[in-house]
């Protein structure tokens, strides 16, 4: 067993709040075999204050970017920043949804891209290519496009968040707050109060039903959102003993009283008809639109990418806001304001990149104030660059609420990575779609989820991590 590389996420998040930004989705870990190979063909020249990495104007830059909820246009924006300074160079920004599958051959062949956004379910396990990644410290020690040392412009904890075995190799560009999202205008129009406990939520479900609406909604590919939401709720209620039991694959983890109370509340919501029916046969963004555009449902659990993901399917005047995850009691162990938050979009620069200086220069451009502000404004989510989100959140109520959620939480933030590390999403989707459809009860949900965890725990071929 190995111990999970980690950092104090609370310090990282507190640093973000102190600078007026909120923090969104940690990238998944996946494994691939990637032996060392190849040599860099473009050795950086001596740098200057204006060109710290000695980038040669005219050399092309090759970037491969995870094409997920944030797209790739924010990196294209940074490429434009580079192009204004180095007019002879061409920056290629290519999208990918399967980073490991597409880039493994390039690592093996010794010709990896110059910059990679190693994110998504198909990301490369960092530990498998650790010896092939360059030191990100070389980037953050350099001056930015505004003349300030980059490290001085970033929120606290960035280096710790991206360090493996003492080597700073990943720069996490964004962060996510997980919340229960709702329409402030809809709640105000109906005189409804946002629930803080499951009892309050179920009471609201009756009011929603009387108004011809539903409390919740789900889509088939995102049924597992309810799995993570249930875990978040139980962890908030029961604290670390719940989180560690789940993360360390304990044989009775899903039988913990806090989690059982959450499952029972959800079973009541299903039986009482508080979920929009047919979710198991509905594509997840179509299901989300029933909440954001049609307002058939009142509440939806998601990470803070939800506003950007649904911006083309959100009703005018919706006023999207986030509330802390529901707790079982009014006095949960982690506190009523506790929220889950994590960093993501992990950028790496291969040491064998053909244009090492070019990869560093493009990342440097991304860390400029203009590029970071552009990301926050267009993606409605913050980066790790300080002072780039105004008080009005560029007009985004959701972005403003992220800042408030983190400020209210203070030290009471938590996160976990085991769910993505072990790749539980595919299997849990089956169980949760059956449960939310009313085909199985809370007892069978518990047994099904425990069976998935036990299968991994008992498989000696799967590397285990000890979480603490």
XYZ file of C-alpha atoms in Angstrom, residues 251 254-255 260 263 431 440-455:
22
model
C -16.099 -3.561 3.940
C -21.788 2.157 2.879
C -23.528 0.970 6.040
C -27.788 5.266 5.471
C -29.974 6.959 1.284
C -26.835 1.030 -9.583
C -34.308 -0.999 -6.193
C -34.531 0.300 -2.635
C -31.919 1.803 -0.304
C -30.895 -1.632 0.986
C -30.122 -2.905 -2.506
C -28.409 0.397 -3.346
C -26.174 -0.101 -0.315
C -25.397 -3.703 -1.253
C -24.667 -2.788 -4.873
C -22.283 0.034 -3.995
C -20.510 -2.029 -1.353
C -20.072 -4.842 -3.860
C -18.365 -2.442 -6.284
C -15.988 -1.233 -3.557
C -15.307 -4.767 -2.284
C -14.473 -5.988 -5.773
